[in-house]
Each structure stands twice: as C-alpha cells, then as structure tokens.
Coordinates of C-alpha atoms and ligand atoms in Angstrom, one line a residue:
X434 CA 63.5 18.3 -49.8
X435 CA 63.1 14.8 -48.4
X436 CA 61.1 12.2 -50.3
X437 CA 57.4 12.1 -49.4
X438 CA 57.0 8.9 -47.3
X439 CA 55.2 6.2 -49.2
X440 CA 52.4 5.9 -46.6
X441 CA 51.8 9.7 -46.8
X442 CA 51.4 9.4 -50.6
X443 CA 48.7 6.8 -50.0
X444 CA 47.0 9.0 -47.4
X445 CA 47.0 12.0 -49.8
X446 CA 45.5 9.8 -52.5
X447 CA 42.9 8.4 -50.2
X448 CA 41.8 12.0 -49.2
X449 CA 41.5 13.0 -52.8
X450 CA 39.7 9.8 -53.7
X451 CA 37.2 10.2 -50.9
X452 CA 36.7 13.9 -51.9
X453 CA 36.0 13.0 -55.5
X454 CA 33.5 10.3 -54.6
X455 CA 31.7 12.6 -52.0
X456 CA 31.5 15.4 -54.6
X457 CA 31.4 13.8 -58.0
X458 CA 29.8 16.9 -59.5
X459 CA 32.1 19.9 -59.6
X460 CA 30.3 23.1 -60.5
X461 CA 31.7 25.4 -63.1
X462 CA 32.3 28.2 -60.5
X463 CA 34.5 25.8 -58.4
X464 CA 36.5 24.8 -61.4
X465 CA 36.9 28.4 -62.5
X466 CA 38.0 29.5 -59.0
X467 CA 40.6 26.7 -58.9
X468 CA 42.0 27.7 -62.2
X469 CA 42.1 31.4 -61.2
X470 CA 44.1 30.3 -58.1
X471 CA 46.5 28.5 -60.3
X472 CA 46.7 31.6 -62.5
X473 CA 47.5 33.7 -59.5
X474 CA 50.2 31.3 -58.4
X475 CA 51.8 31.5 -61.8
X476 CA 51.5 35.3 -62.1
X477 CA 52.8 36.0 -58.6
X478 CA 55.5 33.4 -58.4
X479 CA 56.9 33.0 -62.0
X480 CA 60.2 34.8 -61.1
X481 CA 60.9 32.5 -58.2
X482 CA 60.0 29.4 -60.2
X483 CA 62.2 30.6 -63.1
X484 CA 65.0 31.1 -60.6
X485 CA 64.5 27.6 -59.2
X486 CA 64.7 26.2 -62.8
X487 CA 67.9 28.1 -63.3
X488 CA 69.4 26.8 -60.1
X489 CA 68.5 23.2 -61.2
X490 CA 70.1 23.5 -64.6
X491 CA 73.1 25.7 -63.7
X492 CA 72.6 27.8 -66.8
X493 CA 69.1 28.3 -68.1
X494 CA 67.8 31.7 -68.9
X495 CA 64.7 32.8 -67.0
X496 CA 63.6 34.2 -70.4
X497 CA 63.7 30.7 -71.9
X498 CA 61.5 29.5 -68.9
X499 CA 59.3 32.5 -69.6
X500 CA 58.7 31.6 -73.2
X501 CA 58.8 27.8 -73.0
X502 CA 57.1 27.2 -69.6
X503 CA 55.1 30.3 -68.6
X504 CA 53.9 31.6 -71.9
X505 CA 52.5 28.2 -72.9
X506 CA 50.8 27.9 -69.6
X507 CA 49.3 31.4 -69.9
X508 CA 48.1 30.7 -73.4
X509 CA 46.5 27.5 -72.1
X510 CA 45.0 29.3 -69.1
X511 CA 43.4 32.0 -71.2
X512 CA 42.0 29.5 -73.7
X513 CA 40.7 27.3 -71.0
X514 CA 39.0 30.1 -69.0
X515 CA 37.4 31.5 -72.2
X516 CA 35.9 28.2 -73.3
X517 CA 35.4 26.3 -70.0
X518 CA 31.6 27.1 -69.7
X519 CA 31.0 25.7 -73.2
X520 CA 33.2 22.7 -72.7
X521 CA 31.4 21.8 -69.5
X522 CA 27.9 21.8 -71.1
X523 CA 26.3 18.5 -72.0
X524 CA 26.3 17.8 -75.7
X525 CA 22.9 17.1 -77.3
X526 CA 23.0 14.1 -79.6
X527 CA 20.5 13.4 -82.4
X528 CA 18.4 10.4 -81.8
X529 CA 17.7 7.9 -84.6
X530 CA 14.1 7.5 -85.7
X531 CA 13.8 4.0 -84.2
X532 CA 14.5 5.3 -80.7
X533 CA 12.4 8.4 -80.9
X534 CA 10.9 10.2 -79.1
X535 CA 13.7 9.5 -76.6
X536 CA 16.3 12.2 -76.2
X537 CA 20.1 11.7 -75.8
X538 CA 23.1 13.7 -74.6
X539 CA 26.7 13.3 -73.5
X540 CA 27.4 14.5 -70.0
X541 CA 31.0 15.5 -69.4
X542 CA 31.9 14.4 -65.9
X543 CA 35.2 14.6 -63.9
X544 CA 37.0 11.3 -63.7
X545 CA 38.0 11.8 -60.0
X546 CA 41.8 11.7 -59.1
X547 CA 44.3 12.4 -61.8
X548 CA 48.0 11.5 -61.2
X549 CA 50.7 13.3 -63.0
X550 CA 54.3 12.2 -63.2
X551 CA 56.5 14.9 -64.8
X552 CA 60.0 15.1 -66.3
X553 CA 62.8 17.7 -65.7
X554 CA 63.3 19.4 -69.1
X555 CA 60.5 22.0 -68.9
X556 CA 59.7 21.3 -65.3
X557 CA 57.0 23.9 -64.7
X558 CA 55.1 23.6 -68.0
X559 CA 55.1 19.8 -68.1
X560 CA 53.9 19.6 -64.5
X561 CA 51.2 22.3 -64.6
X562 CA 49.8 22.0 -68.1
X563 CA 48.3 18.6 -67.4
X564 CA 47.2 19.8 -64.0
X565 CA 45.4 22.7 -65.5
X566 CA 43.5 20.4 -67.9
X567 CA 42.6 18.0 -65.1
X568 CA 41.4 20.8 -62.7
X569 CA 39.4 22.4 -65.6
X570 CA 37.6 19.1 -66.0
X571 CA 36.8 19.0 -62.3
X572 CA 39.4 16.5 -61.0
X573 CA 41.7 16.3 -58.0
X574 CA 45.4 16.3 -58.9
X575 CA 48.3 14.4 -57.4
X576 CA 51.6 15.6 -59.0
X577 CA 55.0 14.0 -58.8
X578 CA 57.6 16.4 -60.4
X579 CA 61.1 15.3 -61.4
X580 CA 63.8 14.5 -58.8
X581 CA 66.4 16.0 -61.2
X582 CA 65.0 19.5 -60.7
X583 CA 64.9 19.5 -56.9
X584 CA 64.7 23.3 -56.5
X585 CA 61.7 23.6 -58.9
X586 CA 60.0 20.6 -57.5
X587 CA 60.3 21.9 -53.9
X588 CA 59.0 25.3 -55.0
X589 CA 56.1 23.8 -56.8
X590 CA 55.3 21.7 -53.7
X591 CA 55.5 24.7 -51.5
X592 CA 53.3 26.9 -53.8
X593 CA 50.7 24.3 -54.5
X594 CA 50.3 23.8 -50.8
X595 CA 49.8 27.5 -50.3
X596 CA 47.2 27.8 -53.0
X597 CA 45.3 24.5 -52.8
X598 CA 43.9 22.2 -50.2
X599 CA 45.7 18.9 -50.3
X600 CA 42.6 17.1 -51.3
X601 CA 42.3 19.3 -54.3
X602 CA 45.8 19.4 -55.6
X603 CA 49.0 18.3 -54.0
X604 CA 52.6 17.6 -54.8
X605 CA 54.6 14.6 -53.7
X606 CA 58.3 14.5 -54.1
X607 CA 61.0 11.8 -54.8
X608 CA 62.6 9.7 -57.4
X609 CA 61.8 6.4 -59.1
X610 CA 60.5 4.7 -55.9
X611 CA 58.0 7.5 -55.2
X612 CA 57.0 7.7 -58.9
X613 CA 56.5 3.9 -59.0
X614 CA 54.3 4.2 -55.9
X615 CA 52.2 7.0 -57.6
X616 CA 51.9 4.8 -60.8
X617 CA 50.6 1.9 -58.6
X618 CA 47.8 3.9 -57.0
X619 CA 44.2 3.1 -58.2
X620 CA 44.0 6.6 -59.9
X621 CA 41.2 7.5 -62.2
X622 CA 43.7 8.7 -64.8
X623 CA 47.5 8.9 -64.9
X624 CA 49.5 11.3 -67.1
X625 CA 53.1 10.3 -67.5
X626 CA 55.6 12.5 -69.4
X627 CA 59.0 11.0 -69.8
X628 CA 61.1 8.4 -71.6
X629 CA 59.6 5.6 -73.6
X630 CA 61.4 3.0 -71.4
X631 CA 59.9 4.3 -68.1
X632 CA 56.6 4.8 -69.9
X633 CA 56.4 1.1 -70.6
X634 CA 56.8 0.4 -66.8
X635 CA 54.2 3.0 -66.0
X636 CA 51.7 1.5 -68.4
X637 CA 52.2 -1.9 -66.8
X638 CA 51.8 -0.6 -63.3
X639 CA 48.6 1.3 -64.3
X640 CA 47.2 -1.7 -66.0
X641 CA 47.0 -3.6 -62.7
X642 CA 44.4 -1.1 -61.5
X643 CA 42.9 -0.6 -65.0
X644 CA 44.0 3.1 -64.7
X645 CA 43.7 4.8 -68.1
X646 CA 46.9 6.6 -69.0
X647 CA 48.1 9.4 -71.2
X648 CA 51.7 8.6 -72.1
X649 CA 53.7 11.6 -73.3
X650 CA 56.9 9.9 -74.3
X651 CA 60.0 10.7 -76.4
X652 CA 61.7 9.3 -79.5
X653 CA 63.6 10.3 -82.5
X654 CA 61.8 13.1 -84.3
X655 CA 63.0 13.5 -87.9
X656 CA 63.3 16.7 -89.9
X657 CA 63.3 16.8 -93.7
X658 CA 64.7 19.5 -95.9
X659 CA 63.2 19.4 -99.4
X660 CA 65.5 20.3 -102.4
X661 CA 63.1 23.2 -103.1
X662 CA 63.7 25.0 -99.9
X663 CA 65.2 28.2 -98.4
X664 CA 68.1 26.5 -96.8
X665 CA 69.2 29.5 -94.8
X666 CA 65.7 29.9 -93.2
X667 CA 65.4 26.1 -92.6
X668 CA 68.8 26.0 -90.9
X669 CA 67.9 28.9 -88.6
X670 CA 64.6 27.3 -87.6
X671 CA 66.3 23.9 -87.2
X672 CA 69.1 25.5 -85.1
X673 CA 66.5 27.1 -82.9
X674 CA 64.4 24.0 -82.5
X675 CA 67.5 21.8 -81.8
X676 CA 69.3 24.2 -79.5
X677 CA 66.5 25.5 -77.4
X678 CA 67.3 24.2 -73.9
X679 CA 70.4 22.7 -75.5
X680 CA 68.4 20.1 -77.3
X681 CA 66.7 18.8 -74.1
X682 CA 63.2 19.1 -75.7
X683 CA 61.0 16.2 -76.4
X684 CA 59.9 17.6 -79.7
X685 CA 63.4 18.8 -80.8
X686 CA 64.3 17.7 -84.3
X687 CA 66.5 14.7 -83.4
X688 CA 68.1 14.1 -86.8
X689 CA 67.9 15.7 -90.3
X690 CA 67.6 14.5 -93.9
X691 CA 69.0 16.8 -96.6
X692 CA 69.2 16.1 -100.3
X693 CA 72.5 14.5 -101.4
X694 CA 75.1 17.1 -102.3
X695 CA 73.6 19.8 -100.1
X696 CA 75.3 18.6 -96.8
X697 CA 78.1 21.2 -97.0
X698 CA 75.7 24.1 -97.8
X699 CA 73.5 23.0 -94.9
X700 CA 76.5 22.9 -92.6
X701 CA 77.5 26.5 -93.6
X702 CA 73.9 27.7 -93.1
X703 CA 73.6 25.9 -89.7
X704 CA 76.9 27.5 -88.5
X705 CA 75.7 30.9 -89.6
X706 CA 72.4 30.3 -87.8
X707 CA 74.1 29.1 -84.6
X708 CA 76.4 32.1 -84.7
X709 CA 73.4 34.4 -84.8
X710 CA 71.5 32.6 -82.0
X711 CA 74.4 31.6 -79.7
X712 CA 77.7 33.4 -80.7
X713 CA 79.4 31.5 -77.9
X714 CA 78.4 28.6 -75.7
X715 CA 80.4 28.4 -72.5
X716 CA 79.2 31.0 -70.1
X717 CA 76.4 32.1 -72.5
X718 CA 73.4 32.8 -70.2
X719 CA 71.0 32.0 -73.1
X720 CA 72.4 28.6 -73.8
X721 CA 71.2 26.0 -71.3
X722 CA 73.4 23.5 -69.4
X723 CA 73.0 19.8 -69.8
X724 CA 71.0 18.8 -66.8
X725 CA 73.5 16.6 -65.0
X726 CA 77.1 15.4 -65.5
X727 CA 75.7 11.9 -66.2
X728 CA 73.5 13.2 -69.0
X729 CA 76.5 15.1 -70.4
X730 CA 78.8 12.1 -70.2
X731 CA 76.1 10.1 -72.2
X732 CA 76.0 12.7 -74.9
X733 CA 79.8 12.8 -75.2
X734 CA 79.8 8.9 -75.4
X735 CA 77.3 9.0 -78.3
X736 CA 79.4 11.5 -80.2
X737 CA 82.7 9.7 -79.5
X738 CA 81.3 6.4 -80.6
X739 CA 80.1 8.0 -83.8
X740 CA 83.5 9.4 -84.4
X741 CA 85.2 6.1 -83.6
X742 CA 82.9 4.4 -86.1
X743 CA 83.9 6.8 -88.9
X744 CA 81.3 9.6 -88.7
X745 CA 82.4 13.1 -89.6
X746 CA 81.8 15.0 -86.3
X747 CA 81.9 18.8 -86.5
X748 CA 81.8 20.5 -83.1
X749 CA 80.9 24.1 -83.7
X750 CA 83.2 26.8 -82.4
X751 CA 82.3 30.1 -80.9
X752 CA 82.3 33.2 -83.2
X753 CA 85.8 34.8 -83.0
X754 CA 85.8 37.7 -80.6
X755 CA 82.5 36.6 -78.9
X756 CA 82.0 38.2 -75.5
X757 CA 83.7 36.7 -72.5
X758 CA 81.5 34.8 -70.0
X759 CA 79.7 37.2 -67.7
X760 CA 81.5 38.2 -64.5
X761 CA 78.8 36.9 -62.1
X762 CA 79.1 33.2 -61.3
X763 CA 76.5 30.9 -62.9
X764 CA 77.8 27.9 -61.0
X765 CA 79.1 24.6 -62.3
X766 CA 76.5 24.7 -65.1
X767 CA 79.1 26.3 -67.4
X768 CA 81.0 23.1 -67.4
X769 CA 77.9 21.4 -68.7
X770 CA 77.3 23.7 -71.7
X771 CA 77.9 21.4 -74.6
X772 CA 78.9 22.9 -77.9
X773 CA 76.4 22.4 -80.8
X774 CA 77.6 19.5 -82.9
X775 CA 76.8 18.3 -86.5
X776 CA 77.4 14.7 -87.4
X777 CA 77.7 13.6 -91.0
X778 CA 77.8 9.9 -92.1
X779 CA 76.0 8.5 -89.0
X780 CA 74.9 4.9 -89.5
X781 CA 72.2 2.7 -88.0
X782 CA 74.9 0.9 -86.0
X783 CA 75.7 4.0 -84.0
X784 CA 73.8 4.7 -80.7
X785 CA 73.4 8.2 -82.0
X786 CA 70.9 6.8 -84.6
X787 CA 69.3 4.4 -82.2
X788 CA 68.6 6.5 -79.0
X789 CA 66.8 9.7 -78.6
X790 CA 69.6 12.2 -78.5
X791 CA 68.2 14.9 -76.2
X792 CA 71.1 17.2 -76.6
X793 CA 72.7 19.7 -79.0
X794 CA 73.9 17.1 -81.5
X795 CA 72.4 16.9 -85.0
X796 CA 73.1 14.0 -87.3
X797 CA 72.6 15.0 -90.9
X798 CA 71.8 12.2 -93.4
X799 CA 71.8 12.7 -97.2
X800 CA 69.0 11.3 -99.4
X801 CA 68.4 10.9 -103.1
X802 CA 64.6 10.5 -103.3
X803 CA 61.9 11.3 -100.7
X804 CA 60.8 7.7 -100.8
X805 CA 64.1 6.8 -99.0
X806 CA 63.2 9.2 -96.2
X807 CA 59.6 7.9 -95.9
X808 CA 60.9 4.3 -95.9
X809 CA 63.5 5.1 -93.1
X810 CA 60.8 6.8 -91.0
X811 CA 58.4 4.0 -91.4
X812 CA 61.1 1.4 -90.5
X813 CA 61.5 3.0 -87.1
X814 CA 59.2 3.6 -84.1
X815 CA 56.6 6.3 -84.6
X816 CA 58.1 9.7 -83.8
X817 CA 56.7 12.3 -81.5
X818 CA 57.1 15.0 -84.1
X819 CA 58.1 15.5 -87.7
X820 CA 59.4 18.6 -89.4
X821 CA 59.3 19.3 -93.1
X822 CA 60.8 22.3 -94.9
X823 CA 60.0 23.1 -98.5
X824 CA 57.8 25.0 -100.9
X825 CA 55.9 22.2 -102.7
X826 CA 52.5 21.5 -101.2
X827 CA 52.4 18.3 -103.2
X828 CA 55.6 16.9 -101.7
X829 CA 54.6 18.1 -98.2
X830 CA 51.2 16.3 -98.5
X831 CA 52.9 13.2 -99.8
X832 CA 55.3 13.0 -96.9
X833 CA 52.5 13.7 -94.4
X834 CA 50.2 11.1 -95.9
X835 CA 52.8 8.4 -95.9
X836 CA 54.2 8.9 -92.4
X837 CA 52.6 8.8 -88.9
X838 CA 53.9 11.0 -86.1
X839 CA 52.5 12.5 -83.0
X840 CA 52.4 16.0 -84.5
X841 CA 54.0 18.1 -87.3
X842 CA 55.2 21.6 -87.9
X843 CA 55.8 22.6 -91.5
X844 CA 58.5 25.1 -92.3
X845 CA 59.4 25.6 -88.7
X846 CA 60.1 23.5 -85.6
X847 CA 58.3 23.0 -82.2
X848 CA 55.4 25.3 -82.8
X849 CA 52.5 22.8 -83.1
X850 CA 52.9 22.4 -79.3
X851 CA 51.9 26.1 -78.8
X852 CA 48.6 25.9 -80.7
X853 CA 45.9 25.4 -78.1
X854 CA 43.4 24.1 -80.6
X855 CA 45.8 21.3 -81.7
X856 CA 45.8 18.2 -79.5
X857 CA 49.4 17.5 -78.4
X858 CA 50.7 13.9 -77.9
X859 CA 52.5 11.0 -79.4
X860 CA 51.6 7.8 -81.3
X861 CA 53.0 4.3 -80.9
X862 CA 56.3 4.4 -79.1
X863 CA 56.1 8.2 -78.6
X864 CA 53.0 7.8 -76.5
X865 CA 49.3 7.7 -76.5
X866 CA 46.5 10.2 -75.7
X867 CA 46.8 13.9 -76.3
X868 CA 46.1 17.0 -74.2
X869 CA 45.9 20.8 -74.6
X870 CA 42.8 22.7 -75.3
X871 CA 39.5 21.0 -75.5
X872 CA 41.3 17.7 -76.3
X873 CA 42.9 17.9 -72.9
X874 CA 39.7 18.8 -71.2
X875 CA 38.1 15.7 -72.7
X876 CA 41.1 13.6 -71.8
X877 CA 40.3 14.2 -68.2
X878 CA 36.5 13.7 -68.5
X879 CA 34.2 10.9 -68.7
X880 CA 31.8 11.7 -71.5
X881 CA 28.8 9.8 -70.2
X882 CA 26.2 8.8 -72.8
X883 CA 22.6 9.3 -71.5
X884 CA 19.4 8.2 -73.1
X885 CA 16.2 9.6 -71.6
X886 CA 13.2 7.5 -72.6
X887 CA 9.9 9.3 -73.4
X888 CA 6.6 8.3 -71.8
X889 CA 5.4 7.9 -75.4
X890 CA 7.9 5.2 -76.2
X891 CA 6.8 2.3 -78.4
X892 CA 9.7 0.1 -77.3
X893 CA 7.5 -2.3 -75.4
X894 CA 6.1 -3.5 -78.8
X895 CA 9.3 -5.5 -79.2
X896 CA 9.2 -7.1 -75.8
X897 CA 8.5 -10.9 -75.5
X898 CA 6.5 -13.0 -75.9
X899 CA 7.7 -12.8 -79.5
X900 CA 5.1 -13.3 -82.2
X901 CA 3.3 -11.6 -85.1
X902 CA 3.3 -8.2 -83.4
X903 CA 7.1 -8.4 -83.0
X904 CA 7.5 -9.3 -86.7
X905 CA 5.3 -6.5 -87.9
X906 CA 7.1 -3.9 -85.8
X907 CA 10.5 -5.3 -86.8
X908 CA 9.5 -5.2 -90.5
X909 CA 8.5 -1.5 -90.1
X910 CA 11.7 -0.6 -88.3
X911 CA 13.8 -2.3 -91.0
X912 CA 12.1 -0.2 -93.7
X913 CA 12.7 3.0 -91.7
X914 CA 16.5 2.4 -91.4
Ligands
NAD1413 P1 62.2 9.7 -67.2 O1 61.4 8.7 -67.9 O2 63.6 9.3 -66.8 O3 61.5 10.3 -65.9 C1 60.2 10.9 -66.0 C2 59.6 10.8 -64.6 O4 59.4 9.4 -64.4 C3 60.3 11.3 -63.4 O5 59.5 12.1 -62.6 C4 60.8 10.0 -62.7 O6 60.9 10.2 -61.3 C5 59.6 9.1 -63.1 N1 60.0 7.7 -62.9 C6 61.2 7.1 -62.9 N2 61.0 5.7 -62.7 C7 59.7 5.5 -62.7 C8 58.9 4.3 -62.5 N3 59.4 3.1 -62.4 N4 57.5 4.4 -62.5 C9 57.0 5.6 -62.7 N5 57.7 6.8 -62.8 C10 59.0 6.7 -62.8 O7 62.3 11.0 -68.2 P2 63.2 12.3 -68.0 O8 64.6 12.0 -68.2 O9 62.7 13.0 -66.8 O10 62.6 13.1 -69.3 C11 63.2 13.0 -70.6 C12 62.3 12.1 -71.5 O11 61.0 12.6 -71.4 C13 62.7 12.2 -72.9 O12 62.6 10.9 -73.5 C14 61.7 13.1 -73.5 O13 61.5 13.0 -74.9 C15 60.5 12.8 -72.7 N6 59.6 13.9 -72.8 C16 58.4 13.8 -73.4 C17 57.5 14.9 -73.5 C18 56.2 14.8 -74.2 O14 55.4 15.7 -74.0 N7 56.0 13.8 -75.0 C19 57.9 16.1 -72.8 C20 59.1 16.2 -72.2 C21 59.9 15.1 -72.1

C-alpha cells in the first residue's frame, strides 16, 4: 500500500475535527453502535488479520495472535460494553458547606479527535485497543499503524474503511514521515506506542500544539527470583514471558536477577522449560520470527559484543529428535527464528545491559542481597514492568515499595496487561498515562467540573464593597471549615 499523501492526512484530520466540533455530544447509543461495529469487524475478520500478521512476521502462529491480540481485544470489548453506560454518566460530587446549596458534578465529555501511532509487535491489539477506548469515550480516531507490518496495516485500513465513515475512524499509512505528520496535527489527544527514543520526538511535536499525549514506551523490565522460590515454575513462566513472540513484547522480562549460586540451577530449569514450550526453533510454527533482518542483525550484534567482552553466552539447542520443520513453506521467516539465548556475566558496559533487548536473549545476573537488586533498578530508568517470584509476602512488599515501575506481575509474567480493571502504562522513561478499562475511558475524556449555583445562594454577602458585613460572614465561614 502506498503512503497516505500528507495533504490527505490533513484533510482527514480536518473532517474529523469539524465533525467533533459540530457534534461535541456523542450519545451512548452512538458510542455503543460504533463499538459493536468494531466488534463485528474483529469477529468476522480475525482470521484474515491473523494471516496478515503471519505474512508480516514470516513465522507467527495465528494462535499467538489469537491470544495476544484478539483475546485481549475481546476482553476489553466485553468489559467496555458492560460498563459503558455507567462510565458515561456524570459523577455527582459532594459540595462543601460554604458553597451550599449549590450542586456539583463531573461531566465526562469526548475530547474530539484522538490520534494513535502504533508499533509492529502486536499490530492489531496495539492499534485497536486505544481505538476502542477512544471510541467508547465518544471520540473520532485517526490511526497510523506500523510500516513494518504492511500486510496488517493495509488490512486494517481496508476493514476500518468498510466499517466506519472516515470522519469517525480512519487509518493512514506510511513510515516515519507520515507518523511525524500525524504527531504534528493539532489533535485533542495522541496515543503513541513505541520506543522511548521516538516517544521523545512525539512528545516534542505534540507539545507545539499543546496536544496531551499517552506515551506507551519500552525499556528494560527486570525480573527477580527470590531465594525462597519454586525455580522450576519461575523458569517456566519466565521462558513463556520472554519467548512469547520471540521476546518482541514491550513487557517481556528483559533481564533476570537470581541469587548467587543458583545460576546453574536456573539455567537447567530454563532449558527444561524451553524444551517444553519450544522443543525446536527453526521451522517451529509456534516460535515467532524476528520481524526484519535488520532487527535480527542488531540482536546478533548485542550477543556477539557480550561474548567478545567476556560474557558466558549459552545459545539453547533444540531437543534431540525434535520434529523436522513442517513441509509447507513458511517463507523466509524461518531464517529469522533466533534461538533462545542465556547470557551470564553481562556487565553495564555491554549494550545488552543498556538497550531494551526485544528478542529471545535473557541476561541472568547473580545477587547477594535484595538491596543490590533494588539499588540496580533505582539507578536505571523506570521500567515498564517488574516481575518478582517468591513465597514471602514481606520480601515482595519490600521490593514493590522500594521500586517504581509501570506495572507488576507477581509469580508470573505479562498478565497484568490482561486485567481490564488494572490501568496499563509506563512511568518515567517507559511512558506516561495509562489505558484499559475505565482508566482508558477516562484517558480519552474531559472530566468537566460543573458547579450549579442555587437561587438561594448567599455568595453575594461576600461581594464588595468590603466592610463589616464581609468580616462577619467571613468569620462565620472560617468557623464552619
Ligand atoms: P518505533 O518507536 O520504532 O515505532 C513506533 C511507531 O512510531 C511506528 O508506527 C513508526 O512509524 C512511528 N514513528 C517513527 N518515527 C516517528 C516520528 N518521528 N514521529 C512519530 N512517530 C514516528 O517502535 P517499534 O519498533 O514499532 O516498537 C517497538 C518499541 O515499542 C519497543 O521499545 C517496545 O517496548 C515499545 N512498545 C511499547 C508498548 C507499550 O504498551 N508500552 C507496546 C508495544 C511496544
């Protein structure tokens, strides 16, 4: 699909902007009907979207897309439809005595036009989850999906055009130039999901228009294994979290702390876990390809540099006698299926410990006391996620109290993203603002405070000219507070 011409992007924005200003109020029935259209789009076209995702990756199981893209979207849709009427209602607010008998409430209004710039790793979920929240809150949506998933982005553009009028929801396509144009529009809100580096540029561009942003960024999410922990279970959950989509997950555990002396036991447990999940890698339809040769080359460079600088790099081997790759061709994606790799002895001088890995490579660091772990985490940018494995509530609470991360899953990985009542987002370098559930609905609303004065108001007693009456009333008010 060719890039959307820049003047066409502006025209589409203008149409949405005019629509949002002409109809600032969007009745519940209209919002619900838009969501139901999105629901139908997803239900009827999930297989073709999953096939498009597979074509973009080379190897990426439609079942992975089912669980990581569609299931999450369905859960969000069901939760949104169930609670939408309540979320839309104005919230009554108690009025302090000194303002009574006035009444007050918060009126939840659509912002207008919400722009969404999405990444490639879960290309349906990360494009449509913010769109769903924005539509629920009564907004228009202008979406720019990733140029690295051209089949999925084209299919999304095509389907959204079938199901929505362009002034309700439209998709524009292209790379950095088109994305930068979207970020420079005077949008009412912009959701950007992607790298921290590009997020900084997006925040700067949005600032020129005072466009509020939600930045869903990346970073190095640590995982911690406590000494008092079921290592076999922890290794299985870490292997799943790390290797889902071959590590190309924003909330994947990036690196791991294990107690000194348990490195070898962890390596054995991790190997056993990987053997169970992915007995072989090349040609395994469940094990995703790295998205492009460039991304694969970068990962190989990180690993080679670590090896050259003295780290112990252990590339995992397929289980002996694992099945041969399936007969049907799954394209050149097989060449981009990178074996899971453990790295021991990584140091701060290695890029592996400086950049978000975003691949199936797990550095494992030994620690003596949990204070060292906390100090390491606090000396680095705030992570998007943190994972802790252990049995002691006291140690867990201590780690959670002394670290700040976007979200946490305890004794598992990734799952906090799937809980619709938990806001999802980053903090510091991993982003700002959160969405999902009611938090997402509110993200895309203006909660307008309204105070309705009563005809019995005594406020005029404080009007000028100031004198004895003012002092008496003020004295009374001070006693009432
Ligand atoms: P990216 O930052 O390279 O690209 C993301 C989007 O930004 C793409 O659509 C791209 O076209 C657009 N873009 C590029 N240049 C731009 C510019 N100058 N202005 C505006 N937009 C521009 O990220 P990616 O490689 O697609 O995704 C991987 C990154 O995203 C990782 O860091 C990962 O952790 C992060 N991520 C975060 C979340 C989250 O929810 N926090 C989810 C998925 C991915």
